[in-house]
Amino acid sequence: LMRAVILMSDKDPAAAVQATDSAMRYGRTTLGPGALAQAEVIKANALVDVRRYDDAIDALDSAERQNPTLNSASTHSLRGRIYFKKRQWRRSYGEYLTAQRLNGRLLWAAPALAGVNMALSPFGTRAPSSDPRIVRCWRWSKRAAVMRRSLKFSIRVSLR
């Protein structure tokens, strides 16, 4: 499962789909239902990048069936991004609105913020964030990037 996360960060979604499939196939007896649900979410994220949107929706449905507590703002945002890419604007806005309401902050501005998040979703990680905590954590993000690079290198060396 860690390999799939690394492949997603290396921008190789097709290999990440294969890695999550193998992790789920071999981990059904050893992993708990929470880990399998998380693997389904990682798979759905990779399937969006491969442009297999119907399979991504099926993977998200499977993840929510396996672990009902996983029904969080991030899964609603991912589902909204899928609907946006399928050009189903109403369903996309509905999912972003649900995600914004689950957030709990600025509930009075949830409809407008959902529209902004929906409009910025095609930009992915390069989109400006509506979360002010991102700006405050800039120094920590640089440290986290260094730690991620060292973790990737150590896992790659161990996989060879």
PDB file of C-alpha atoms in Angstrom:
ATOM      1  CA  LEU A   1       0.000   0.000   0.000  1.00  0.00           C
ATOM      2  CA  MET A   2       2.916   2.317   0.719  1.00  0.00           C
ATOM      3  CA  ARG A   3       4.213   1.614  -2.758  1.00  0.00           C
ATOM      4  CA  ALA A   4       0.946   2.888  -4.258  1.00  0.00           C
ATOM      5  CA  VAL A   5       1.225   6.143  -2.310  1.00  0.00           C
ATOM      6  CA  ILE A   6       4.791   6.636  -3.513  1.00  0.00           C
ATOM      7  CA  LEU A   7       3.805   5.904  -7.107  1.00  0.00           C
ATOM      8  CA  MET A   8       1.010   8.470  -6.851  1.00  0.00           C
ATOM      9  CA  SER A   9       3.452  11.085  -5.593  1.00  0.00           C
ATOM     10  CA  ASP A  10       5.806  10.158  -8.450  1.00  0.00           C
ATOM     11  CA  LYS A  11       2.981  10.876 -10.917  1.00  0.00           C
ATOM     12  CA  ASP A  12       2.569   7.272 -12.072  1.00  0.00           C
ATOM     13  CA  PRO A  13      -1.153   6.608 -11.533  1.00  0.00           C
ATOM     14  CA  ALA A  14      -1.365   3.499 -13.735  1.00  0.00           C
ATOM     15  CA  ALA A  15       1.256   1.719 -11.644  1.00  0.00           C
ATOM     16  CA  ALA A  16      -0.454   2.988  -8.476  1.00  0.00           C
ATOM     17  CA  VAL A  17      -3.707   1.323  -9.577  1.00  0.00           C
ATOM     18  CA  GLN A  18      -1.840  -1.962 -10.038  1.00  0.00           C
ATOM     19  CA  ALA A  19      -0.108  -1.568  -6.678  1.00  0.00           C
ATOM     20  CA  THR A  20      -3.382  -0.957  -4.844  1.00  0.00           C
ATOM     21  CA  ASP A  21      -4.987  -3.924  -6.585  1.00  0.00           C
ATOM     22  CA  SER A  22      -2.153  -6.199  -5.492  1.00  0.00           C
ATOM     23  CA  ALA A  23      -2.185  -4.762  -1.949  1.00  0.00           C
ATOM     24  CA  MET A  24      -5.911  -5.421  -1.671  1.00  0.00           C
ATOM     25  CA  ARG A  25      -5.619  -8.875  -3.196  1.00  0.00           C
ATOM     26  CA  TYR A  26      -2.843 -10.008  -0.862  1.00  0.00           C
ATOM     27  CA  GLY A  27      -3.994  -8.017   2.151  1.00  0.00           C
ATOM     28  CA  ARG A  28      -7.558  -9.265   2.462  1.00  0.00           C
ATOM     29  CA  THR A  29      -6.501 -11.721   5.171  1.00  0.00           C
ATOM     30  CA  THR A  30      -3.883  -9.570   6.926  1.00  0.00           C
ATOM     31  CA  LEU A  31      -5.207  -6.009   6.658  1.00  0.00           C
ATOM     32  CA  GLY A  32      -8.214  -4.754   8.545  1.00  0.00           C
ATOM     33  CA  PRO A  33     -11.284  -3.256   6.883  1.00  0.00           C
ATOM     34  CA  GLY A  34     -10.053   0.271   7.579  1.00  0.00           C
ATOM     35  CA  ALA A  35      -6.836  -0.312   5.646  1.00  0.00           C
ATOM     36  CA  LEU A  36      -8.732  -1.906   2.778  1.00  0.00           C
ATOM     37  CA  ALA A  37     -11.061   1.088   2.634  1.00  0.00           C
ATOM     38  CA  GLN A  38      -8.067   3.418   2.574  1.00  0.00           C
ATOM     39  CA  ALA A  39      -6.602   1.356  -0.276  1.00  0.00           C
ATOM     40  CA  GLU A  40      -9.863   1.821  -2.177  1.00  0.00           C
ATOM     41  CA  VAL A  41      -9.622   5.600  -1.713  1.00  0.00           C
ATOM     42  CA  ILE A  42      -6.025   5.603  -2.981  1.00  0.00           C
ATOM     43  CA  LYS A  43      -7.160   3.492  -5.935  1.00  0.00           C
ATOM     44  CA  ALA A  44     -10.007   5.930  -6.668  1.00  0.00           C
ATOM     45  CA  ASN A  45      -7.576   8.831  -6.627  1.00  0.00           C
ATOM     46  CA  ALA A  46      -5.288   7.003  -9.061  1.00  0.00           C
ATOM     47  CA  LEU A  47      -8.212   6.051 -11.304  1.00  0.00           C
ATOM     48  CA  VAL A  48      -9.190   9.719 -11.596  1.00  0.00           C
ATOM     49  CA  ASP A  49      -5.703  10.505 -12.894  1.00  0.00           C
ATOM     50  CA  VAL A  50      -5.985   7.633 -15.402  1.00  0.00           C
ATOM     51  CA  ARG A  51      -9.397   9.043 -16.463  1.00  0.00           C
ATOM     52  CA  ARG A  52     -11.413   5.967 -15.509  1.00  0.00           C
ATOM     53  CA  TYR A  53     -14.117   7.917 -13.725  1.00  0.00           C
ATOM     54  CA  ASP A  54     -16.788   5.220 -13.425  1.00  0.00           C
ATOM     55  CA  ASP A  55     -14.294   2.830 -11.845  1.00  0.00           C
ATOM     56  CA  ALA A  56     -13.241   5.600  -9.454  1.00  0.00           C
ATOM     57  CA  ILE A  57     -16.852   6.133  -8.337  1.00  0.00           C
ATOM     58  CA  ASP A  58     -17.201   2.363  -7.816  1.00  0.00           C
ATOM     59  CA  ALA A  59     -14.003   2.329  -5.729  1.00  0.00           C
ATOM     60  CA  LEU A  60     -15.280   5.191  -3.551  1.00  0.00           C
ATOM     61  CA  ASP A  61     -18.619   3.433  -3.071  1.00  0.00           C
ATOM     62  CA  SER A  62     -16.776   0.267  -2.059  1.00  0.00           C
ATOM     63  CA  ALA A  63     -14.604   2.205   0.408  1.00  0.00           C
ATOM     64  CA  GLU A  64     -17.637   3.814   2.024  1.00  0.00           C
ATOM     65  CA  ARG A  65     -19.384   0.429   2.295  1.00  0.00           C
ATOM     66  CA  GLN A  66     -16.333  -1.120   3.980  1.00  0.00           C
ATOM     67  CA  ASN A  67     -15.830   1.737   6.414  1.00  0.00           C
ATOM     68  CA  PRO A  68     -18.832   4.045   6.931  1.00  0.00           C
ATOM     69  CA  THR A  69     -16.775   6.419   9.086  1.00  0.00           C
ATOM     70  CA  LEU A  70     -14.620   7.161   6.045  1.00  0.00           C
ATOM     71  CA  ASN A  71     -17.446   9.313   4.671  1.00  0.00           C
ATOM     72  CA  SER A  72     -15.437  12.492   5.194  1.00  0.00           C
ATOM     73  CA  ALA A  73     -14.866  15.802   3.462  1.00  0.00           C
ATOM     74  CA  SER A  74     -11.941  14.420   1.477  1.00  0.00           C
ATOM     75  CA  THR A  75     -14.019  11.630  -0.064  1.00  0.00           C
ATOM     76  CA  HIS A  76     -16.774  14.115  -0.907  1.00  0.00           C
ATOM     77  CA  SER A  77     -14.201  16.417  -2.506  1.00  0.00           C
ATOM     78  CA  LEU A  78     -12.774  13.533  -4.521  1.00  0.00           C
ATOM     79  CA  ARG A  79     -16.263  12.529  -5.638  1.00  0.00           C
ATOM     80  CA  GLY A  80     -16.959  16.171  -6.561  1.00  0.00           C
ATOM     81  CA  ARG A  81     -13.773  16.275  -8.620  1.00  0.00           C
ATOM     82  CA  ILE A  82     -14.842  13.125 -10.450  1.00  0.00           C
ATOM     83  CA  TYR A  83     -18.268  14.574 -11.231  1.00  0.00           C
ATOM     84  CA  PHE A  84     -16.624  17.814 -12.372  1.00  0.00           C
ATOM     85  CA  LYS A  85     -14.419  15.924 -14.810  1.00  0.00           C
ATOM     86  CA  LYS A  86     -17.467  14.009 -16.056  1.00  0.00           C
ATOM     87  CA  ARG A  87     -19.150  17.423 -16.576  1.00  0.00           C
ATOM     88  CA  GLN A  88     -21.929  16.706 -14.140  1.00  0.00           C
ATOM     89  CA  TRP A  89     -21.932  20.180 -12.632  1.00  0.00           C
ATOM     90  CA  ARG A  90     -24.900  19.880 -10.247  1.00  0.00           C
ATOM     91  CA  ARG A  91     -23.695  16.672  -8.655  1.00  0.00           C
ATOM     92  CA  SER A  92     -20.181  18.107  -8.394  1.00  0.00           C
ATOM     93  CA  TYR A  93     -21.427  21.245  -6.662  1.00  0.00           C
ATOM     94  CA  GLY A  94     -23.557  19.128  -4.324  1.00  0.00           C
ATOM     95  CA  GLU A  95     -20.551  17.058  -3.262  1.00  0.00           C
ATOM     96  CA  TYR A  96     -18.378  20.130  -2.716  1.00  0.00           C
ATOM     97  CA  LEU A  97     -21.175  21.729  -0.714  1.00  0.00           C
ATOM     98  CA  THR A  98     -21.459  18.622   1.464  1.00  0.00           C
ATOM     99  CA  ALA A  99     -17.682  18.645   1.975  1.00  0.00           C
ATOM    100  CA  GLN A 100     -17.744  22.311   2.937  1.00  0.00           C
ATOM    101  CA  ARG A 101     -20.573  21.759   5.409  1.00  0.00           C
ATOM    102  CA  LEU A 102     -18.733  18.824   6.976  1.00  0.00           C
ATOM    103  CA  ASN A 103     -15.774  21.150   7.466  1.00  0.00           C
ATOM    104  CA  GLY A 104     -17.685  23.054  10.147  1.00  0.00           C
ATOM    105  CA  ARG A 105     -16.036  26.426   9.588  1.00  0.00           C
ATOM    106  CA  LEU A 106     -17.802  29.341   7.914  1.00  0.00           C
ATOM    107  CA  LEU A 107     -21.087  27.514   7.507  1.00  0.00           C
ATOM    108  CA  TRP A 108     -22.792  30.741   6.458  1.00  0.00           C
ATOM    109  CA  ALA A 109     -20.438  30.970   3.447  1.00  0.00           C
ATOM    110  CA  ALA A 110     -20.550  27.272   2.535  1.00  0.00           C
ATOM    111  CA  PRO A 111     -22.405  27.723  -0.799  1.00  0.00           C
ATOM    112  CA  ALA A 112     -19.940  30.321  -2.061  1.00  0.00           C
ATOM    113  CA  LEU A 113     -16.878  28.417  -0.828  1.00  0.00           C
ATOM    114  CA  ALA A 114     -18.182  25.228  -2.440  1.00  0.00           C
ATOM    115  CA  GLY A 115     -18.427  27.069  -5.751  1.00  0.00           C
ATOM    116  CA  VAL A 116     -14.880  28.407  -5.380  1.00  0.00           C
ATOM    117  CA  ASN A 117     -13.531  24.962  -4.520  1.00  0.00           C
ATOM    118  CA  MET A 118     -15.385  23.445  -7.478  1.00  0.00           C
ATOM    119  CA  ALA A 119     -13.998  26.087  -9.837  1.00  0.00           C
ATOM    120  CA  LEU A 120     -10.439  25.528  -8.581  1.00  0.00           C
ATOM    121  CA  SER A 121     -10.614  21.705  -8.598  1.00  0.00           C
ATOM    122  CA  PRO A 122      -9.229  21.226 -12.146  1.00  0.00           C
ATOM    123  CA  PHE A 123      -5.955  22.811 -11.055  1.00  0.00           C
ATOM    124  CA  GLY A 124      -5.272  20.029  -8.539  1.00  0.00           C
ATOM    125  CA  THR A 125      -2.320  20.621  -6.230  1.00  0.00           C
ATOM    126  CA  ARG A 126      -1.387  23.877  -7.976  1.00  0.00           C
ATOM    127  CA  ALA A 127      -4.682  25.533  -7.027  1.00  0.00           C
ATOM    128  CA  PRO A 128      -4.729  28.283  -4.425  1.00  0.00           C
ATOM    129  CA  SER A 129      -6.185  27.014  -1.198  1.00  0.00           C
ATOM    130  CA  SER A 130      -9.060  28.549   0.714  1.00  0.00           C
ATOM    131  CA  ASP A 131      -7.558  27.251   3.963  1.00  0.00           C
ATOM    132  CA  PRO A 132      -5.543  29.925   5.844  1.00  0.00           C
ATOM    133  CA  ARG A 133      -3.681  27.259   7.828  1.00  0.00           C
ATOM    134  CA  ILE A 134      -1.720  26.362   4.667  1.00  0.00           C
ATOM    135  CA  VAL A 135       0.002  29.743   4.702  1.00  0.00           C
ATOM    136  CA  ARG A 136       1.051  29.388   8.337  1.00  0.00           C
ATOM    137  CA  CYS A 137       2.493  25.919   7.809  1.00  0.00           C
ATOM    138  CA  TRP A 138       4.843  26.844   4.958  1.00  0.00           C
ATOM    139  CA  ARG A 139       7.975  26.243   7.020  1.00  0.00           C
ATOM    140  CA  TRP A 140       6.674  22.859   8.164  1.00  0.00           C
ATOM    141  CA  SER A 141       5.801  21.866   4.612  1.00  0.00           C
ATOM    142  CA  LYS A 142       9.423  22.370   3.549  1.00  0.00           C
ATOM    143  CA  ARG A 143      10.529  20.052   6.360  1.00  0.00           C
ATOM    144  CA  ALA A 144       7.859  17.519   5.412  1.00  0.00           C
ATOM    145  CA  ALA A 145       9.023  17.583   1.780  1.00  0.00           C
ATOM    146  CA  VAL A 146      12.566  16.751   2.874  1.00  0.00           C
ATOM    147  CA  MET A 147      11.262  13.919   5.069  1.00  0.00           C
ATOM    148  CA  ARG A 148       9.106  12.552   2.198  1.00  0.00           C
ATOM    149  CA  ARG A 149      12.086  12.530  -0.163  1.00  0.00           C
ATOM    150  CA  SER A 150      14.214  10.601   2.332  1.00  0.00           C
ATOM    151  CA  LEU A 151      11.340   8.152   2.971  1.00  0.00           C
ATOM    152  CA  LYS A 152      10.867   7.592  -0.773  1.00  0.00           C
ATOM    153  CA  PHE A 153      14.574   6.912  -1.211  1.00  0.00           C
ATOM    154  CA  SER A 154      14.714   4.442   1.682  1.00  0.00           C
ATOM    155  CA  ILE A 155      11.631   2.564   0.436  1.00  0.00           C
ATOM    156  CA  ARG A 156      12.972   2.430  -3.127  1.00  0.00           C
ATOM    157  CA  VAL A 157      16.251   1.032  -1.891  1.00  0.00           C
ATOM    158  CA  SER A 158      14.468  -1.581   0.200  1.00  0.00           C
ATOM    159  CA  LEU A 159      12.207  -2.620  -2.693  1.00  0.00           C
ATOM    160  CA  ARG A 160      15.159  -3.347  -4.989  1.00  0.00           C
TER     161      ARG A 160
END
